[in-house]
PDB file of C-alpha atoms in Angstrom:
ATOM      1  CA  MET A   1       0.207   0.142   0.101  1.00 46.00           C
ATOM      2  CA  PRO A   2       1.510   3.621  -1.155  1.00 47.00           C
ATOM      3  CA  ARG A   3       2.290   5.753   1.845  1.00 49.00           C
ATOM      4  CA  THR A   4       0.677   9.251   2.005  1.00 44.00           C
ATOM      5  CA  ASP A   5       3.439  12.251   1.825  1.00 50.00           C
ATOM      6  CA  PRO A   6       2.683  14.097   4.894  1.00 47.00           C
ATOM      7  CA  ALA A   7       3.241  17.445   2.740  1.00 47.00           C
ATOM      8  CA  ASP A   8       0.254  16.347   0.220  1.00 50.00           C
ATOM      9  CA  VAL A   9      -2.217  15.996   3.218  1.00 47.00           C
ATOM     10  CA  GLU A  10      -1.273  19.630   4.645  1.00 51.00           C
ATOM     11  CA  GLY A  11      -1.811  20.762   1.156  1.00 51.00           C
ATOM     12  CA  LEU A  12      -5.664  19.086   1.419  1.00 52.00           C
ATOM     13  CA  GLU A  13      -6.158  20.695   5.150  1.00 56.00           C
ATOM     14  CA  GLU A  14      -5.615  24.100   3.324  1.00 53.00           C
ATOM     15  CA  LEU A  15      -7.719  22.906   0.318  1.00 56.00           C
ATOM     16  CA  GLY A  16     -10.515  22.168   2.650  1.00 57.00           C
ATOM     17  CA  SER A  17     -10.018  25.288   4.778  1.00 53.00           C
ATOM     18  CA  LEU A  18     -10.689  27.560   1.686  1.00 61.00           C
ATOM     19  CA  GLN A  19     -13.786  29.451   2.551  1.00 63.00           C
ATOM     20  CA  GLY A  20     -16.172  27.540   0.437  1.00 80.00           C
ATOM     21  CA  LEU A  21     -18.202  30.861  -0.426  1.00 83.00           C
ATOM     22  CA  LEU A  22     -15.135  32.753  -1.680  1.00 86.00           C
ATOM     23  CA  GLU A  23     -14.574  29.372  -3.977  1.00 83.00           C
ATOM     24  CA  HIS A  24     -16.599  31.636  -6.949  1.00 89.00           C
ATOM     25  CA  ARG A  25     -14.273  34.078  -8.979  1.00 90.00           C
ATOM     26  CA  VAL A  26     -16.991  36.592  -9.090  1.00 94.00           C
ATOM     27  CA  ARG A  27     -18.018  36.370  -5.180  1.00 94.00           C
ATOM     28  CA  LEU A  28     -13.917  36.703  -4.366  1.00 93.00           C
ATOM     29  CA  ALA A  29     -13.676  39.219  -6.471  1.00 94.00           C
ATOM     30  CA  ILE A  30     -17.046  41.220  -5.163  1.00 95.00           C
ATOM     31  CA  CYS A  31     -15.331  40.755  -1.849  1.00 95.00           C
ATOM     32  CA  VAL A  32     -11.428  41.970  -2.638  1.00 94.00           C
ATOM     33  CA  LEU A  33     -13.198  45.151  -4.223  1.00 95.00           C
ATOM     34  CA  LEU A  34     -15.045  45.587  -1.528  1.00 95.00           C
ATOM     35  CA  SER A  35     -11.845  45.599   0.872  1.00 94.00           C
ATOM     36  CA  GLU A  36     -10.388  47.987  -1.584  1.00 91.00           C
ATOM     37  CA  HIS A  37     -13.308  50.319  -1.550  1.00 92.00           C
ATOM     38  CA  ASP A  38     -15.171  50.818   1.239  1.00 93.00           C
ATOM     39  CA  ALA A  39     -18.740  50.730  -0.674  1.00 95.00           C
ATOM     40  CA  MET A  40     -19.760  50.007  -3.903  1.00 96.00           C
ATOM     41  CA  SER A  41     -23.093  50.663  -5.627  1.00 96.00           C
ATOM     42  CA  PHE A  42     -24.825  47.556  -7.478  1.00 96.00           C
ATOM     43  CA  SER A  43     -24.219  49.241 -11.428  1.00 94.00           C
ATOM     44  CA  ARG A  44     -20.690  50.164 -10.369  1.00 94.00           C
ATOM     45  CA  LEU A  45     -20.208  46.385  -9.273  1.00 95.00           C
ATOM     46  CA  LYS A  46     -22.123  45.087 -12.265  1.00 95.00           C
ATOM     47  CA  GLN A  47     -20.013  47.555 -14.877  1.00 92.00           C
ATOM     48  CA  VAL A  48     -16.749  46.272 -13.664  1.00 91.00           C
ATOM     49  CA  LEU A  49     -17.257  42.424 -13.014  1.00 93.00           C
ATOM     50  CA  GLU A  50     -19.241  42.385 -16.479  1.00 92.00           C
ATOM     51  CA  GLU A  51     -21.784  39.866 -14.802  1.00 93.00           C
ATOM     52  CA  THR A  52     -25.489  40.601 -15.375  1.00 94.00           C
ATOM     53  CA  ASP A  53     -27.988  41.392 -12.951  1.00 95.00           C
ATOM     54  CA  GLY A  54     -29.389  38.194 -12.567  1.00 95.00           C
ATOM     55  CA  SER A  55     -26.097  36.561 -11.462  1.00 95.00           C
ATOM     56  CA  LEU A  56     -24.217  39.691  -9.880  1.00 96.00           C
ATOM     57  CA  GLY A  57     -27.871  39.905  -7.122  1.00 95.00           C
ATOM     58  CA  THR A  58     -27.130  35.830  -6.890  1.00 95.00           C
ATOM     59  CA  HIS A  59     -23.514  36.353  -5.750  1.00 95.00           C
ATOM     60  CA  LEU A  60     -24.677  39.541  -3.695  1.00 96.00           C
ATOM     61  CA  ARG A  61     -27.314  37.983  -1.705  1.00 96.00           C
ATOM     62  CA  LYS A  62     -25.434  34.588  -0.776  1.00 94.00           C
ATOM     63  CA  LEU A  63     -22.603  36.667   0.412  1.00 95.00           C
ATOM     64  CA  GLU A  64     -25.394  39.515   2.308  1.00 95.00           C
ATOM     65  CA  ASP A  65     -26.991  35.999   3.897  1.00 94.00           C
ATOM     66  CA  SER A  66     -23.436  34.486   5.242  1.00 92.00           C
ATOM     67  CA  GLY A  67     -23.336  37.888   6.619  1.00 93.00           C
ATOM     68  CA  TYR A  68     -19.991  38.975   4.614  1.00 94.00           C
ATOM     69  CA  LEU A  69     -21.751  42.193   3.594  1.00 96.00           C
ATOM     70  CA  ALA A  70     -24.041  44.821   4.376  1.00 95.00           C
ATOM     71  CA  VAL A  71     -26.204  46.969   2.367  1.00 96.00           C
ATOM     72  CA  GLU A  72     -27.601  49.988   2.409  1.00 94.00           C
ATOM     73  CA  LYS A  73     -30.131  51.996   0.363  1.00 93.00           C
ATOM     74  CA  SER A  74     -30.634  55.185  -1.172  1.00 90.00           C
ATOM     75  CA  PHE A  75     -31.638  57.831  -3.116  1.00 89.00           C
ATOM     76  CA  ARG A  76     -29.991  59.042  -6.294  1.00 85.00           C
ATOM     77  CA  ASP A  77     -32.208  61.751  -8.506  1.00 83.00           C
ATOM     78  CA  ARG A  78     -35.244  60.135  -7.685  1.00 86.00           C
ATOM     79  CA  ARG A  79     -33.277  56.467  -8.567  1.00 88.00           C
ATOM     80  CA  PRO A  80     -32.691  53.812  -6.077  1.00 91.00           C
ATOM     81  CA  VAL A  81     -29.397  53.061  -5.551  1.00 94.00           C
ATOM     82  CA  THR A  82     -27.623  49.876  -3.351  1.00 95.00           C
ATOM     83  CA  TRP A  83     -24.490  50.044  -1.770  1.00 97.00           C
ATOM     84  CA  TYR A  84     -22.728  47.287  -0.547  1.00 97.00           C
ATOM     85  CA  GLU A  85     -19.566  47.101   2.143  1.00 96.00           C
ATOM     86  CA  LEU A  86     -18.132  44.475   3.612  1.00 96.00           C
ATOM     87  CA  THR A  87     -18.719  43.542   7.195  1.00 96.00           C
ATOM     88  CA  GLN A  88     -15.832  42.686   9.735  1.00 95.00           C
ATOM     89  CA  ALA A  89     -16.491  39.401   9.477  1.00 93.00           C
ATOM     90  CA  GLY A  90     -16.365  39.459   5.599  1.00 94.00           C
ATOM     91  CA  ARG A  91     -12.842  41.031   6.207  1.00 94.00           C
ATOM     92  CA  SER A  92     -11.689  38.211   8.398  1.00 93.00           C
ATOM     93  CA  ASN A  93     -12.766  35.530   6.317  1.00 91.00           C
ATOM     94  CA  LEU A  94     -11.387  37.219   3.156  1.00 92.00           C
ATOM     95  CA  LYS A  95      -8.015  37.529   4.886  1.00 92.00           C
ATOM     96  CA  ARG A  96      -7.923  34.190   5.976  1.00 90.00           C
ATOM     97  CA  HIS A  97      -8.996  32.736   2.650  1.00 89.00           C
ATOM     98  CA  VAL A  98      -6.337  34.996   0.561  1.00 87.00           C
ATOM     99  CA  ALA A  99      -3.623  33.885   3.083  1.00 87.00           C
ATOM    100  CA  ASN A 100      -4.719  29.929   2.817  1.00 85.00           C
ATOM    101  CA  LEU A 101      -4.843  30.247  -1.175  1.00 82.00           C
ATOM    102  CA  ALA A 102      -1.285  31.591  -0.868  1.00 81.00           C
ATOM    103  CA  ARG A 103      -0.170  28.965   1.499  1.00 83.00           C
ATOM    104  CA  LEU A 104      -1.660  26.602  -1.006  1.00 80.00           C
ATOM    105  CA  ILE A 105       0.081  27.893  -4.186  1.00 77.00           C
ATOM    106  CA  ASP A 106       3.307  28.313  -2.754  1.00 78.00           C
ATOM    107  CA  ARG A 107       3.544  25.163  -1.465  1.00 77.00           C
ATOM    108  CA  VAL A 108       2.569  23.579  -5.056  1.00 71.00           C
ATOM    109  CA  GLY A 109       4.940  26.404  -6.436  1.00 68.00           C
ATOM    110  CA  LYS A 110       7.613  24.087  -3.986  1.00 67.00           C
ATOM    111  CA  ARG A 111       6.811  20.926  -5.150  1.00 62.00           C
ATOM    112  CA  ALA A 112       6.892  21.672  -8.625  1.00 59.00           C
ATOM    113  CA  PRO A 113       9.898  20.207 -10.792  1.00 56.00           C
TER     114      PRO A 113
ATOM    115  CA  MET B   1      -8.248  21.236 -15.041  1.00 53.00           C
ATOM    116  CA  THR B   2      -6.491  20.716 -11.485  1.00 61.00           C
ATOM    117  CA  ASP B   3      -7.395  22.699  -8.694  1.00 69.00           C
ATOM    118  CA  THR B   4      -4.266  25.048  -7.981  1.00 72.00           C
ATOM    119  CA  GLU B   5      -4.508  25.712 -12.282  1.00 78.00           C
ATOM    120  CA  SER B   6      -8.482  26.593 -11.743  1.00 80.00           C
ATOM    121  CA  ILE B   7      -6.961  28.895  -8.447  1.00 79.00           C
ATOM    122  CA  ARG B   8      -4.211  30.914 -10.739  1.00 81.00           C
ATOM    123  CA  GLU B   9      -6.912  31.568 -13.056  1.00 85.00           C
ATOM    124  CA  ASP B  10      -9.140  32.519 -10.371  1.00 84.00           C
ATOM    125  CA  ILE B  11      -6.802  35.093  -8.819  1.00 85.00           C
ATOM    126  CA  ALA B  12      -5.903  36.284 -12.290  1.00 88.00           C
ATOM    127  CA  TYR B  13      -9.499  37.242 -13.058  1.00 89.00           C
ATOM    128  CA  VAL B  14      -9.748  39.052  -9.220  1.00 89.00           C
ATOM    129  CA  ARG B  15      -6.407  40.881 -10.449  1.00 88.00           C
ATOM    130  CA  ALA B  16      -7.628  41.889 -13.904  1.00 88.00           C
ATOM    131  CA  VAL B  17     -11.203  43.595 -11.917  1.00 87.00           C
ATOM    132  CA  ALA B  18      -9.526  44.824  -9.147  1.00 86.00           C
ATOM    133  CA  GLU B  19      -7.195  46.805 -11.878  1.00 83.00           C
ATOM    134  CA  ARG B  20     -10.430  48.473 -13.296  1.00 80.00           C
ATOM    135  CA  THR B  21     -11.305  50.072 -10.216  1.00 81.00           C
ATOM    136  CA  GLY B  22      -8.782  52.460  -9.545  1.00 72.00           C
ATOM    137  CA  PRO B  23      -9.691  55.468  -7.218  1.00 70.00           C
ATOM    138  CA  GLY B  24     -11.839  57.832  -9.837  1.00 76.00           C
ATOM    139  CA  HIS B  25     -10.684  61.184 -11.762  1.00 85.00           C
ATOM    140  CA  VAL B  26     -12.080  64.569 -10.765  1.00 91.00           C
ATOM    141  CA  PRO B  27     -10.779  67.075 -13.098  1.00 92.00           C
ATOM    142  CA  ALA B  28     -12.793  69.839 -11.221  1.00 94.00           C
ATOM    143  CA  ILE B  29     -10.485  69.171  -8.429  1.00 95.00           C
ATOM    144  CA  TYR B  30      -7.009  69.962 -10.493  1.00 95.00           C
ATOM    145  CA  VAL B  31      -8.866  72.962 -11.932  1.00 96.00           C
ATOM    146  CA  ILE B  32      -9.757  74.138  -8.032  1.00 96.00           C
ATOM    147  CA  TRP B  33      -6.531  73.824  -7.279  1.00 95.00           C
ATOM    148  CA  ALA B  34      -5.354  75.651 -10.252  1.00 96.00           C
ATOM    149  CA  VAL B  35      -7.173  79.175  -9.202  1.00 97.00           C
ATOM    150  CA  ILE B  36      -5.800  78.922  -5.747  1.00 96.00           C
ATOM    151  CA  CYS B  37      -2.883  78.935  -6.951  1.00 95.00           C
ATOM    152  CA  VAL B  38      -2.697  81.324  -9.455  1.00 95.00           C
ATOM    153  CA  CYS B  39      -4.205  83.957  -6.960  1.00 96.00           C
ATOM    154  CA  GLY B  40      -2.192  83.048  -4.280  1.00 95.00           C
ATOM    155  CA  PHE B  41       1.080  83.398  -6.205  1.00 94.00           C
ATOM    156  CA  SER B  42       0.379  86.126  -7.754  1.00 95.00           C
ATOM    157  CA  LEU B  43      -1.173  88.008  -4.439  1.00 95.00           C
ATOM    158  CA  VAL B  44       2.679  87.253  -3.254  1.00 94.00           C
ATOM    159  CA  ASP B  45       3.822  90.156  -6.656  1.00 93.00           C
ATOM    160  CA  LEU B  46       1.063  92.150  -5.927  1.00 93.00           C
ATOM    161  CA  VAL B  47       1.070  93.109  -2.030  1.00 93.00           C
ATOM    162  CA  GLY B  48       5.135  91.637  -1.387  1.00 88.00           C
ATOM    163  CA  PRO B  49       5.401  88.347   0.533  1.00 86.00           C
ATOM    164  CA  GLY B  50       5.897  89.762   3.781  1.00 84.00           C
ATOM    165  CA  SER B  51       1.915  91.105   3.593  1.00 89.00           C
ATOM    166  CA  SER B  52      -0.325  90.107   6.080  1.00 90.00           C
ATOM    167  CA  TRP B  53      -2.863  89.690   3.326  1.00 94.00           C
ATOM    168  CA  VAL B  54      -1.337  86.722   1.851  1.00 93.00           C
ATOM    169  CA  GLY B  55      -1.309  84.685   5.258  1.00 91.00           C
ATOM    170  CA  ILE B  56      -4.896  85.708   5.184  1.00 93.00           C
ATOM    171  CA  TYR B  57      -5.470  84.553   1.920  1.00 95.00           C
ATOM    172  CA  TRP B  58      -3.546  81.271   2.388  1.00 93.00           C
ATOM    173  CA  LEU B  59      -5.222  80.299   5.765  1.00 93.00           C
ATOM    174  CA  THR B  60      -8.351  80.542   3.845  1.00 95.00           C
ATOM    175  CA  ALA B  61      -8.311  79.111   0.492  1.00 95.00           C
ATOM    176  CA  GLY B  62      -6.194  76.404   2.114  1.00 93.00           C
ATOM    177  CA  PRO B  63      -8.966  75.219   4.469  1.00 94.00           C
ATOM    178  CA  VAL B  64     -11.694  76.252   2.099  1.00 96.00           C
ATOM    179  CA  GLY B  65     -10.023  74.554  -0.880  1.00 96.00           C
ATOM    180  CA  GLY B  66      -9.502  71.295   1.238  1.00 94.00           C
ATOM    181  CA  ALA B  67     -13.385  71.219   2.219  1.00 95.00           C
ATOM    182  CA  LEU B  68     -14.057  71.743  -1.606  1.00 96.00           C
ATOM    183  CA  THR B  69     -12.123  69.343  -2.696  1.00 95.00           C
ATOM    184  CA  TRP B  70     -13.651  66.547   0.101  1.00 94.00           C
ATOM    185  CA  TRP B  71     -17.029  67.531  -1.301  1.00 95.00           C
ATOM    186  CA  VAL B  72     -16.671  67.243  -5.044  1.00 95.00           C
ATOM    187  CA  ALA B  73     -14.592  63.916  -4.728  1.00 93.00           C
ATOM    188  CA  ALA B  74     -17.800  62.679  -2.577  1.00 92.00           C
ATOM    189  CA  ARG B  75     -20.223  63.969  -4.895  1.00 93.00           C
ATOM    190  CA  ALA B  76     -17.908  62.368  -7.864  1.00 92.00           C
ATOM    191  CA  GLY B  77     -17.912  58.860  -5.603  1.00 92.00           C
ATOM    192  CA  ASP B  78     -21.600  58.593  -5.233  1.00 91.00           C
ATOM    193  CA  ARG B  79     -22.291  59.226  -9.237  1.00 90.00           C
ATOM    194  CA  GLU B  80     -19.732  56.524 -10.034  1.00 90.00           C
ATOM    195  CA  GLY B  81     -20.952  53.774  -7.650  1.00 92.00           C
ATOM    196  CA  GLN B  82     -17.717  54.020  -5.611  1.00 91.00           C
ATOM    197  CA  ALA B  83     -16.904  55.258  -2.294  1.00 91.00           C
ATOM    198  CA  ASP B  84     -13.225  55.781  -0.948  1.00 90.00           C
ATOM    199  CA  ARG B  85     -13.084  57.126   2.130  1.00 90.00           C
ATOM    200  CA  ARG B  86     -10.332  55.935   3.214  1.00 90.00           C
ATOM    201  CA  THR B  87      -8.502  56.949   0.220  1.00 90.00           C
ATOM    202  CA  GLY B  88     -10.009  60.426   0.480  1.00 92.00           C
ATOM    203  CA  LYS B  89      -8.455  60.456   4.492  1.00 93.00           C
ATOM    204  CA  ARG B  90      -4.680  59.504   2.977  1.00 94.00           C
ATOM    205  CA  TRP B  91      -4.942  62.325   0.676  1.00 93.00           C
ATOM    206  CA  ALA B  92      -5.990  64.866   3.572  1.00 94.00           C
ATOM    207  CA  GLY B  93      -3.304  63.464   6.081  1.00 95.00           C
ATOM    208  CA  HIS B  94      -1.040  64.469   2.602  1.00 95.00           C
ATOM    209  CA  PHE B  95      -1.769  67.645   1.819  1.00 94.00           C
ATOM    210  CA  LEU B  96      -2.636  68.610   5.990  1.00 94.00           C
ATOM    211  CA  GLY B  97       1.354  67.823   6.554  1.00 94.00           C
ATOM    212  CA  PHE B  98       2.185  70.246   3.770  1.00 93.00           C
ATOM    213  CA  PHE B  99      -0.590  72.865   5.361  1.00 92.00           C
ATOM    214  CA  VAL B 100       1.196  72.569   8.987  1.00 94.00           C
ATOM    215  CA  VAL B 101       4.689  72.537   8.143  1.00 93.00           C
ATOM    216  CA  GLY B 102       4.304  75.501   5.989  1.00 90.00           C
ATOM    217  CA  LEU B 103       2.622  77.131   9.117  1.00 90.00           C
ATOM    218  CA  LEU B 104       5.478  76.224  11.245  1.00 93.00           C
ATOM    219  CA  GLY B 105       8.003  77.645   8.475  1.00 91.00           C
ATOM    220  CA  CYS B 106       6.455  81.135   9.086  1.00 90.00           C
ATOM    221  CA  VAL B 107       8.668  80.815  12.918  1.00 92.00           C
ATOM    222  CA  LEU B 108      11.501  81.062  10.225  1.00 92.00           C
ATOM    223  CA  ALA B 109      10.575  84.209   9.023  1.00 90.00           C
ATOM    224  CA  ALA B 110       8.812  85.923  12.385  1.00 89.00           C
ATOM    225  CA  THR B 111      12.620  85.017  14.122  1.00 93.00           C
ATOM    226  CA  GLY B 112      14.440  86.574  11.362  1.00 91.00           C
ATOM    227  CA  GLU B 113      15.906  83.369  10.561  1.00 92.00           C
ATOM    228  CA  LEU B 114      14.560  83.890   6.826  1.00 91.00           C
ATOM    229  CA  THR B 115      13.182  86.657   4.749  1.00 92.00           C
ATOM    230  CA  TRP B 116       9.674  86.517   3.897  1.00 91.00           C
ATOM    231  CA  SER B 117      10.305  86.488   0.421  1.00 90.00           C
ATOM    232  CA  GLY B 118      12.846  83.667   1.041  1.00 92.00           C
ATOM    233  CA  LEU B 119      10.138  81.869   3.197  1.00 92.00           C
ATOM    234  CA  THR B 120       7.739  81.946   0.293  1.00 92.00           C
ATOM    235  CA  SER B 121      10.172  80.324  -2.515  1.00 93.00           C
ATOM    236  CA  LEU B 122      10.870  77.654   0.295  1.00 94.00           C
ATOM    237  CA  TRP B 123       6.956  77.140   0.582  1.00 93.00           C
ATOM    238  CA  ILE B 124       7.114  76.497  -3.367  1.00 94.00           C
ATOM    239  CA  LEU B 125       9.661  74.028  -2.780  1.00 95.00           C
ATOM    240  CA  LEU B 126       8.020  72.219   0.313  1.00 95.00           C
ATOM    241  CA  LEU B 127       4.824  72.374  -2.155  1.00 95.00           C
ATOM    242  CA  ALA B 128       7.000  70.501  -5.110  1.00 96.00           C
ATOM    243  CA  LEU B 129       8.067  67.752  -2.931  1.00 96.00           C
ATOM    244  CA  THR B 130       4.143  67.257  -1.445  1.00 96.00           C
ATOM    245  CA  TYR B 131       3.034  66.818  -5.021  1.00 95.00           C
ATOM    246  CA  PHE B 132       6.175  64.869  -6.072  1.00 96.00           C
ATOM    247  CA  LEU B 133       5.381  62.431  -3.275  1.00 96.00           C
ATOM    248  CA  ALA B 134       1.355  62.675  -4.057  1.00 95.00           C
ATOM    249  CA  GLY B 135       2.210  61.740  -7.608  1.00 94.00           C
ATOM    250  CA  LEU B 136       4.575  58.558  -6.148  1.00 94.00           C
ATOM    251  CA  HIS B 137       2.285  57.035  -3.815  1.00 92.00           C
ATOM    252  CA  LEU B 138      -1.475  58.604  -4.347  1.00 91.00           C
ATOM    253  CA  ASP B 139      -2.105  59.607  -8.070  1.00 89.00           C
ATOM    254  CA  ARG B 140       1.283  59.532 -10.759  1.00 90.00           C
ATOM    255  CA  ARG B 141      -0.630  62.780 -12.293  1.00 92.00           C
ATOM    256  CA  LEU B 142       0.970  64.478  -9.955  1.00 94.00           C
ATOM    257  CA  MET B 143       4.580  63.981 -10.428  1.00 95.00           C
ATOM    258  CA  PRO B 144       4.938  66.155 -13.337  1.00 95.00           C
ATOM    259  CA  VAL B 145       2.892  68.915 -11.484  1.00 96.00           C
ATOM    260  CA  GLY B 146       5.607  68.520  -8.552  1.00 96.00           C
ATOM    261  CA  LEU B 147       8.193  68.931 -11.109  1.00 97.00           C
ATOM    262  CA  VAL B 148       6.819  72.716 -12.761  1.00 96.00           C
ATOM    263  CA  LEU B 149       6.663  73.574  -9.299  1.00 96.00           C
ATOM    264  CA  ALA B 150      10.324  72.669  -8.739  1.00 96.00           C
ATOM    265  CA  VAL B 151      10.914  74.501 -11.406  1.00 96.00           C
ATOM    266  CA  GLY B 152       8.883  77.353 -10.137  1.00 95.00           C
ATOM    267  CA  TYR B 153      10.974  77.525  -7.530  1.00 95.00           C
ATOM    268  CA  LEU B 154      13.960  78.410  -9.348  1.00 96.00           C
ATOM    269  CA  VAL B 155      11.834  80.720 -11.184  1.00 95.00           C
ATOM    270  CA  THR B 156      11.086  82.943  -7.886  1.00 94.00           C
ATOM    271  CA  LEU B 157      14.564  83.117  -6.955  1.00 93.00           C
ATOM    272  CA  TYR B 158      15.735  83.830 -10.209  1.00 93.00           C
ATOM    273  CA  LEU B 159      13.109  86.308 -12.153  1.00 92.00           C
ATOM    274  CA  PRO B 160      13.785  89.591 -11.949  1.00 89.00           C
ATOM    275  CA  GLU B 161       9.963  90.260 -11.697  1.00 90.00           C
ATOM    276  CA  TYR B 162       6.664  89.162 -11.927  1.00 93.00           C
ATOM    277  CA  ARG B 163       8.543  85.802 -10.840  1.00 93.00           C
ATOM    278  CA  PHE B 164       5.685  84.743  -8.039  1.00 94.00           C
ATOM    279  CA  THR B 165       2.905  85.385 -10.828  1.00 95.00           C
ATOM    280  CA  THR B 166       4.975  83.187 -13.711  1.00 95.00           C
ATOM    281  CA  ALA B 167       5.500  80.833 -10.724  1.00 95.00           C
ATOM    282  CA  GLY B 168       1.312  80.196 -10.297  1.00 95.00           C
ATOM    283  CA  ALA B 169       1.074  80.460 -13.769  1.00 96.00           C
ATOM    284  CA  LEU B 170       3.299  77.545 -14.376  1.00 95.00           C
ATOM    285  CA  VAL B 171       1.564  75.400 -11.907  1.00 94.00           C
ATOM    286  CA  ALA B 172      -1.761  76.271 -12.985  1.00 96.00           C
ATOM    287  CA  ILE B 173      -1.075  75.210 -16.092  1.00 96.00           C
ATOM    288  CA  ALA B 174       0.113  71.832 -15.123  1.00 95.00           C
ATOM    289  CA  LEU B 175      -2.675  71.113 -12.677  1.00 95.00           C
ATOM    290  CA  VAL B 176      -4.931  71.939 -15.480  1.00 96.00           C
ATOM    291  CA  VAL B 177      -3.308  69.981 -18.262  1.00 95.00           C
ATOM    292  CA  GLN B 178      -2.712  66.897 -15.816  1.00 93.00           C
ATOM    293  CA  GLY B 179      -6.524  67.185 -14.520  1.00 93.00           C
ATOM    294  CA  LEU B 180      -7.500  66.943 -18.383  1.00 92.00           C
ATOM    295  CA  ARG B 181      -5.224  64.410 -19.526  1.00 90.00           C
ATOM    296  CA  GLY B 182      -6.114  62.093 -16.160  1.00 85.00           C
ATOM    297  CA  ARG B 183     -10.124  62.725 -18.179  1.00 82.00           C
ATOM    298  CA  ARG B 184      -9.407  61.748 -21.354  1.00 82.00           C
ATOM    299  CA  GLU B 185      -7.522  58.312 -19.744  1.00 80.00           C
ATOM    300  CA  ALA B 186     -10.409  57.463 -17.525  1.00 74.00           C
ATOM    301  CA  HIS B 187     -12.560  57.874 -20.982  1.00 71.00           C
ATOM    302  CA  ALA B 188     -10.660  55.637 -23.246  1.00 72.00           C
ATOM    303  CA  THR B 189     -10.347  53.101 -20.384  1.00 65.00           C
ATOM    304  CA  ASN B 190     -14.202  53.162 -19.676  1.00 60.00           C
TER     305      ASN B 190
END
């Protein structure tokens, strides 16, 4: 029976510790954008991410329901504007996720011939 | 595709998206400071470097210009759908640093260590450094303005007449040109 390399097990642990919600690139991009900027509107996110209303709305709702995002509604020229901000929980989860990603890539890079 | 390849692609996507959203460019802010500089620098030639009017002007125009800049930037961010309060605070801290150093510099002239004309030239040199560092750390468009201000500093030392007016005009032109260039670049990106 082949023996398992301990390094592989550590790599799998890191893969497993990635935040499931942030494994989708659009949700990860949303969180990264909101960590850079204090708040962004729905239309600005849509313009930057080049997503459809429906797709972006679904991703934002998932992040909001998980407590990653705070939502604020306001009006501009009598039109409703929805603003999104990263919560403290969202920020720390993103930080952890990015750190795990970096560790994983670093480990794979070291093992590559 | 393996997990790590997929992760690498995701990171490349996120990086590309993040690069599309720098802090917005607001040409009106460049115009505001061009007007403030050209008026303030010309005033030095008009009433003399040691006149209290110069002090009154900068003590009023500096904070008013700062508040106006904040308001214009907040409105632009609101329109664009992107709020950058932390970036705004960094900008405010950067230029507030110059303002405080400028005020402390007055002690040099008040104690006779420096003439008021020399102090005004020194302010322009400090402003050159402030703009150059702003170009280095906040918005690269300000770097050439810093270089023009350094030329302006030399102008205030060697030009026989209208030296501060000439320096003010140079800075104003540099600010307006950079403001318009930024607008053109922003249009091209969008």
